[in-house]
Short mmCIF file of N, CA and C in Angstrom, two decimals:
data_model
loop_
_atom_site.label_atom_id
_atom_site.label_comp_id
_atom_site.label_asym_id
_atom_site.label_seq_id
_atom_site.Cartn_x
_atom_site.Cartn_y
_atom_site.Cartn_z
N LYS A 1 10.64 2.00 -5.75
CA LYS A 1 11.55 3.07 -5.63
C LYS A 1 11.40 4.31 -5.21
N ILE A 2 10.34 4.96 -5.69
CA ILE A 2 9.89 6.28 -5.11
C ILE A 2 10.24 6.45 -3.73
N PHE A 3 9.09 5.47 -3.19
CA PHE A 3 8.80 6.02 -1.53
C PHE A 3 10.41 5.50 -0.69
N GLU A 4 11.29 4.92 -1.48
CA GLU A 4 12.72 4.96 -0.80
C GLU A 4 13.65 6.02 -1.01
N ILE A 5 13.35 6.46 -2.22
CA ILE A 5 13.91 7.92 -2.58
C ILE A 5 13.39 9.29 -1.42
N ALA A 6 12.22 9.09 -1.42
CA ALA A 6 11.66 10.10 -1.02
C ALA A 6 10.32 9.83 -0.48
N PRO A 7 10.47 9.13 0.72
CA PRO A 7 9.20 8.72 1.94
C PRO A 7 8.23 9.48 1.74
N PRO A 8 8.20 10.91 1.74
CA PRO A 8 7.15 11.64 1.82
C PRO A 8 5.94 11.84 0.62
N ALA A 9 6.67 11.11 -0.17
CA ALA A 9 6.12 11.42 -1.50
C ALA A 9 4.64 10.49 -1.17
N LEU A 10 4.85 9.44 -0.42
CA LEU A 10 3.53 8.49 -0.44
C LEU A 10 2.32 9.19 0.00
N GLN A 11 2.56 10.06 0.77
CA GLN A 11 1.34 10.94 1.30
C GLN A 11 0.34 11.40 -0.23
N LEU A 12 1.03 11.60 -1.19
CA LEU A 12 0.52 12.16 -2.40
C LEU A 12 -0.38 11.04 -3.31
N PHE A 13 -0.43 9.61 -2.59
CA PHE A 13 -1.09 8.78 -3.39
C PHE A 13 -2.16 8.34 -2.41
N SER A 14 -3.69 7.76 -3.08
CA SER A 14 -4.78 7.45 -2.65
C SER A 14 -4.25 6.25 -1.49
N PHE A 15 -3.39 5.35 -1.98
CA PHE A 15 -3.17 4.05 -1.30
C PHE A 15 -1.98 4.44 -0.09
N HIS A 16 -1.92 5.80 0.17
CA HIS A 16 -0.74 6.04 1.40
C HIS A 16 -1.20 5.05 2.67
N ARG A 17 -2.31 4.72 2.89
CA ARG A 17 -2.63 4.22 4.47
C ARG A 17 -2.79 2.67 4.23
N ASP A 18 -2.38 1.86 3.08
CA ASP A 18 -2.63 0.49 2.83
C ASP A 18 -1.42 -0.16 3.43
N SER A 19 -1.66 -1.05 4.16
CA SER A 19 -0.38 -1.94 4.85
C SER A 19 -0.61 -3.14 4.46
N PRO A 20 -0.12 -4.47 4.68
CA PRO A 20 1.59 -3.54 3.96
C PRO A 20 1.35 -2.93 2.64
N LEU A 21 2.10 -1.78 2.21
CA LEU A 21 2.12 -1.52 0.92
C LEU A 21 2.17 -2.12 -0.09
N GLU A 22 3.23 -3.09 -0.25
CA GLU A 22 3.67 -4.00 -1.19
C GLU A 22 2.50 -5.02 -1.78
N ASN A 23 1.51 -4.91 -1.06
CA ASN A 23 0.23 -5.72 -1.16
C ASN A 23 -1.15 -5.02 -1.70
N SER A 24 -0.81 -3.86 -1.50
CA SER A 24 -1.94 -2.76 -1.94
C SER A 24 -2.60 -2.95 -3.15
N PRO A 25 -3.65 -2.77 -3.62
CA PRO A 25 -4.24 -3.10 -4.78
C PRO A 25 -4.02 -1.88 -5.31
N GLY A 26 -4.24 -0.90 -4.76
CA GLY A 26 -4.31 0.76 -5.07
C GLY A 26 -2.55 0.85 -6.03
N LEU A 27 -1.76 0.56 -5.12
CA LEU A 27 -0.46 0.40 -5.83
C LEU A 27 -0.14 -0.27 -7.09
N LYS A 28 -0.73 -1.57 -6.95
CA LYS A 28 -0.62 -2.13 -8.18
C LYS A 28 -1.42 -1.74 -9.04
N ARG A 29 -2.42 -1.02 -9.16
CA ARG A 29 -3.30 -0.61 -10.46
C ARG A 29 -2.31 0.98 -10.93
N HIS A 30 -1.90 1.11 -9.81
CA HIS A 30 -1.10 2.41 -10.40
C HIS A 30 0.08 1.85 -11.19
N ALA A 31 0.71 1.25 -10.42
CA ALA A 31 2.00 0.46 -11.32
C ALA A 31 1.70 0.11 -12.53
N VAL A 32 0.63 -0.74 -12.91
CA VAL A 32 0.22 -1.06 -14.03
C VAL A 32 -0.12 0.13 -15.08
N GLY A 33 -0.90 1.15 -14.28
CA GLY A 33 -1.01 2.29 -15.04
C GLY A 33 0.37 3.11 -15.69
N VAL A 34 1.14 3.41 -14.69
CA VAL A 34 2.62 3.79 -15.09
C VAL A 34 3.13 3.15 -16.09
N LEU A 35 3.31 1.82 -16.20
CA LEU A 35 4.13 1.42 -17.21
C LEU A 35 3.49 1.06 -18.16
N GLN A 36 1.93 0.78 -18.33
CA GLN A 36 1.11 1.34 -19.59
C GLN A 36 1.32 2.90 -20.19
N THR A 37 1.29 3.97 -19.35
CA THR A 37 1.38 5.00 -19.98
C THR A 37 3.14 5.13 -20.49
N VAL A 38 4.03 4.58 -19.85
CA VAL A 38 5.65 4.81 -20.32
C VAL A 38 5.27 3.96 -21.70
N GLY A 39 4.91 3.01 -21.78
CA GLY A 39 5.03 2.14 -22.92
C GLY A 39 4.22 2.65 -24.30
N ASP A 40 3.36 3.79 -23.72
CA ASP A 40 2.23 4.28 -24.74
C ASP A 40 3.02 5.64 -25.32
N ALA A 41 3.64 6.26 -24.33
CA ALA A 41 4.77 7.55 -24.75
C ALA A 41 5.60 6.89 -25.40
N VAL A 42 6.37 6.19 -25.09
CA VAL A 42 7.48 5.30 -26.13
C VAL A 42 7.11 5.11 -27.39
N ALA A 43 6.14 4.17 -27.51
CA ALA A 43 5.23 4.06 -28.91
C ALA A 43 4.85 5.30 -29.42
N GLY A 44 4.46 6.46 -28.71
CA GLY A 44 4.09 7.68 -29.48
C GLY A 44 5.48 8.65 -29.60
N LEU A 45 6.43 8.37 -29.65
CA LEU A 45 7.65 9.16 -30.16
C LEU A 45 8.08 9.25 -31.60
N SER A 46 6.91 8.46 -32.34
CA SER A 46 6.92 8.33 -33.60
C SER A 46 5.96 9.36 -33.99
N ASP A 47 5.15 9.82 -33.27
CA ASP A 47 4.23 10.70 -33.50
C ASP A 47 4.03 12.02 -32.49
N VAL A 48 5.19 12.58 -32.27
CA VAL A 48 4.87 13.56 -31.32
C VAL A 48 3.90 14.02 -31.16
N LYS A 49 3.59 15.15 -32.29
CA LYS A 49 2.56 15.94 -32.46
C LYS A 49 1.31 15.32 -31.52
N ALA A 50 1.06 13.84 -31.84
CA ALA A 50 -0.19 13.34 -31.16
C ALA A 50 0.07 13.07 -29.91
N LEU A 51 1.25 12.60 -29.45
CA LEU A 51 1.89 12.34 -27.86
C LEU A 51 1.79 13.68 -27.01
N ILE A 52 1.93 14.92 -27.69
CA ILE A 52 1.98 16.02 -26.66
C ILE A 52 0.76 16.34 -25.85
N PRO A 53 -0.09 16.27 -26.51
CA PRO A 53 -1.59 16.74 -25.55
C PRO A 53 -1.72 15.55 -24.76
N VAL A 54 -1.23 14.24 -25.12
CA VAL A 54 -1.67 13.25 -23.99
C VAL A 54 -0.78 13.63 -22.80
N LEU A 55 0.17 13.86 -23.11
CA LEU A 55 1.42 14.20 -21.75
C LEU A 55 1.02 15.50 -21.11
N GLU A 56 0.16 16.17 -21.96
CA GLU A 56 0.04 17.57 -21.31
C GLU A 56 -1.27 17.24 -20.19
N ALA A 57 -2.34 16.55 -21.17
CA ALA A 57 -3.27 16.11 -19.86
C ALA A 57 -2.57 15.23 -18.79
N LEU A 58 -1.84 14.46 -19.00
CA LEU A 58 -1.41 13.56 -17.70
C LEU A 58 -0.71 14.58 -16.68
N GLY A 59 0.14 15.38 -17.28
CA GLY A 59 0.46 16.65 -16.19
C GLY A 59 -0.30 17.42 -15.77
N GLY A 60 -1.19 17.59 -16.18
CA GLY A 60 -2.65 18.38 -15.43
C GLY A 60 -3.25 17.68 -14.35
N ARG A 61 -3.53 16.37 -14.88
CA ARG A 61 -3.82 15.74 -13.87
C ARG A 61 -3.15 15.45 -12.60
N HIS A 62 -1.35 15.42 -12.73
CA HIS A 62 -0.79 15.15 -11.76
C HIS A 62 -0.78 16.52 -10.89
N ALA A 63 -0.93 17.96 -11.71
CA ALA A 63 -0.78 18.72 -10.87
C ALA A 63 -2.06 18.89 -9.78
N LYS A 64 -3.09 18.28 -10.00
CA LYS A 64 -4.12 18.21 -9.46
C LYS A 64 -4.14 17.40 -8.15
N TYR A 65 -3.14 16.59 -8.30
CA TYR A 65 -2.67 15.88 -7.30
C TYR A 65 -1.72 16.49 -6.36
N GLY A 66 -1.11 17.35 -6.79
CA GLY A 66 -0.21 18.13 -5.64
C GLY A 66 1.21 17.71 -5.97
N VAL A 67 1.34 17.27 -7.39
CA VAL A 67 2.82 16.80 -7.44
C VAL A 67 3.57 18.17 -7.97
N GLN A 68 4.82 18.50 -7.84
CA GLN A 68 5.37 19.53 -7.91
C GLN A 68 6.55 19.23 -8.72
N PRO A 69 7.47 20.38 -9.60
CA PRO A 69 8.04 20.26 -10.23
C PRO A 69 9.36 19.46 -9.56
N GLU A 70 9.66 19.78 -8.67
CA GLU A 70 10.97 18.98 -7.95
C GLU A 70 10.57 17.25 -8.01
N HIS A 71 9.15 17.37 -8.09
CA HIS A 71 9.34 15.74 -7.67
C HIS A 71 9.70 14.69 -9.15
N PHE A 72 9.87 15.75 -10.16
CA PHE A 72 9.82 14.81 -11.62
C PHE A 72 11.45 14.34 -11.32
N ALA A 73 12.33 14.92 -10.72
CA ALA A 73 13.93 14.26 -10.29
C ALA A 73 13.76 12.91 -9.51
N ILE A 74 12.68 12.76 -8.71
CA ILE A 74 12.70 11.63 -8.17
C ILE A 74 12.37 10.54 -8.90
N ILE A 75 11.35 10.75 -9.54
CA ILE A 75 10.69 10.04 -10.58
C ILE A 75 11.37 9.50 -11.61
N GLY A 76 12.13 10.65 -12.27
CA GLY A 76 13.46 10.03 -13.22
C GLY A 76 14.35 9.30 -12.48
N LYS A 77 14.98 9.26 -11.48
CA LYS A 77 15.85 8.03 -10.52
C LYS A 77 15.03 6.86 -10.35
N ALA A 78 13.93 7.13 -10.04
CA ALA A 78 13.30 5.67 -9.64
C ALA A 78 12.98 5.10 -11.23
N LEU A 79 12.75 5.71 -12.12
CA LEU A 79 12.62 5.14 -13.81
C LEU A 79 13.87 4.62 -14.15
N VAL A 80 14.99 5.67 -13.68
CA VAL A 80 16.02 4.86 -14.11
C VAL A 80 16.86 3.94 -13.90
N TRP A 81 16.32 3.31 -12.36
CA TRP A 81 17.19 2.57 -11.42
C TRP A 81 16.19 1.27 -12.21
N THR A 82 14.61 1.16 -12.45
CA THR A 82 14.01 0.27 -12.78
C THR A 82 14.49 -0.07 -13.89
N LEU A 83 14.42 0.47 -14.91
CA LEU A 83 15.17 0.20 -16.71
C LEU A 83 16.70 -0.71 -15.97
N GLU A 84 17.45 0.15 -15.21
CA GLU A 84 18.65 -0.71 -14.99
C GLU A 84 18.32 -2.39 -14.61
N GLN A 85 17.50 -2.53 -13.60
CA GLN A 85 17.18 -3.75 -13.00
C GLN A 85 16.62 -4.56 -13.93
N GLY A 86 15.60 -4.18 -14.76
CA GLY A 86 14.78 -4.86 -15.67
C GLY A 86 15.48 -5.12 -16.62
N LEU A 87 16.33 -4.50 -17.55
CA LEU A 87 17.35 -4.40 -18.68
C LEU A 87 18.58 -5.43 -18.42
N GLY A 88 19.04 -5.09 -16.99
CA GLY A 88 20.43 -5.78 -16.84
C GLY A 88 21.37 -5.57 -17.75
N ASP A 89 22.03 -6.63 -18.42
CA ASP A 89 23.31 -5.89 -19.36
C ASP A 89 23.02 -5.54 -20.45
N LEU A 90 21.56 -5.35 -20.80
CA LEU A 90 21.13 -4.74 -21.98
C LEU A 90 21.33 -3.07 -21.77
N TRP A 91 21.36 -2.74 -20.36
CA TRP A 91 20.75 -1.50 -20.33
C TRP A 91 22.56 -0.60 -20.59
N THR A 92 22.02 0.38 -20.86
CA THR A 92 23.29 1.47 -21.28
C THR A 92 22.51 2.83 -20.88
N PRO A 93 23.32 3.84 -20.44
CA PRO A 93 23.24 5.29 -19.94
C PRO A 93 22.44 5.89 -21.03
N GLU A 94 22.84 5.86 -22.23
CA GLU A 94 22.24 6.27 -23.41
C GLU A 94 20.89 5.76 -23.81
#
């Protein structure tokens, strides 16, 4: 969804030249990693003190890749869309 919302964002990823993109092993690895990280972050909400350094390190790595603060709104839209699609009738904006 990110690349539909902001096609230029694809250039930030190592798999940007893979074609077709939906069959890219790099994209699949990245997607699995994102899902794992989101799951870890949600699970870590019970111990925010331990979660903060993990998220700070993640942010530091992404800064090295060229991610800018304005990219977070795009990621947020894609994540919300994904949750809406995955949860169906169980989804609430809250």
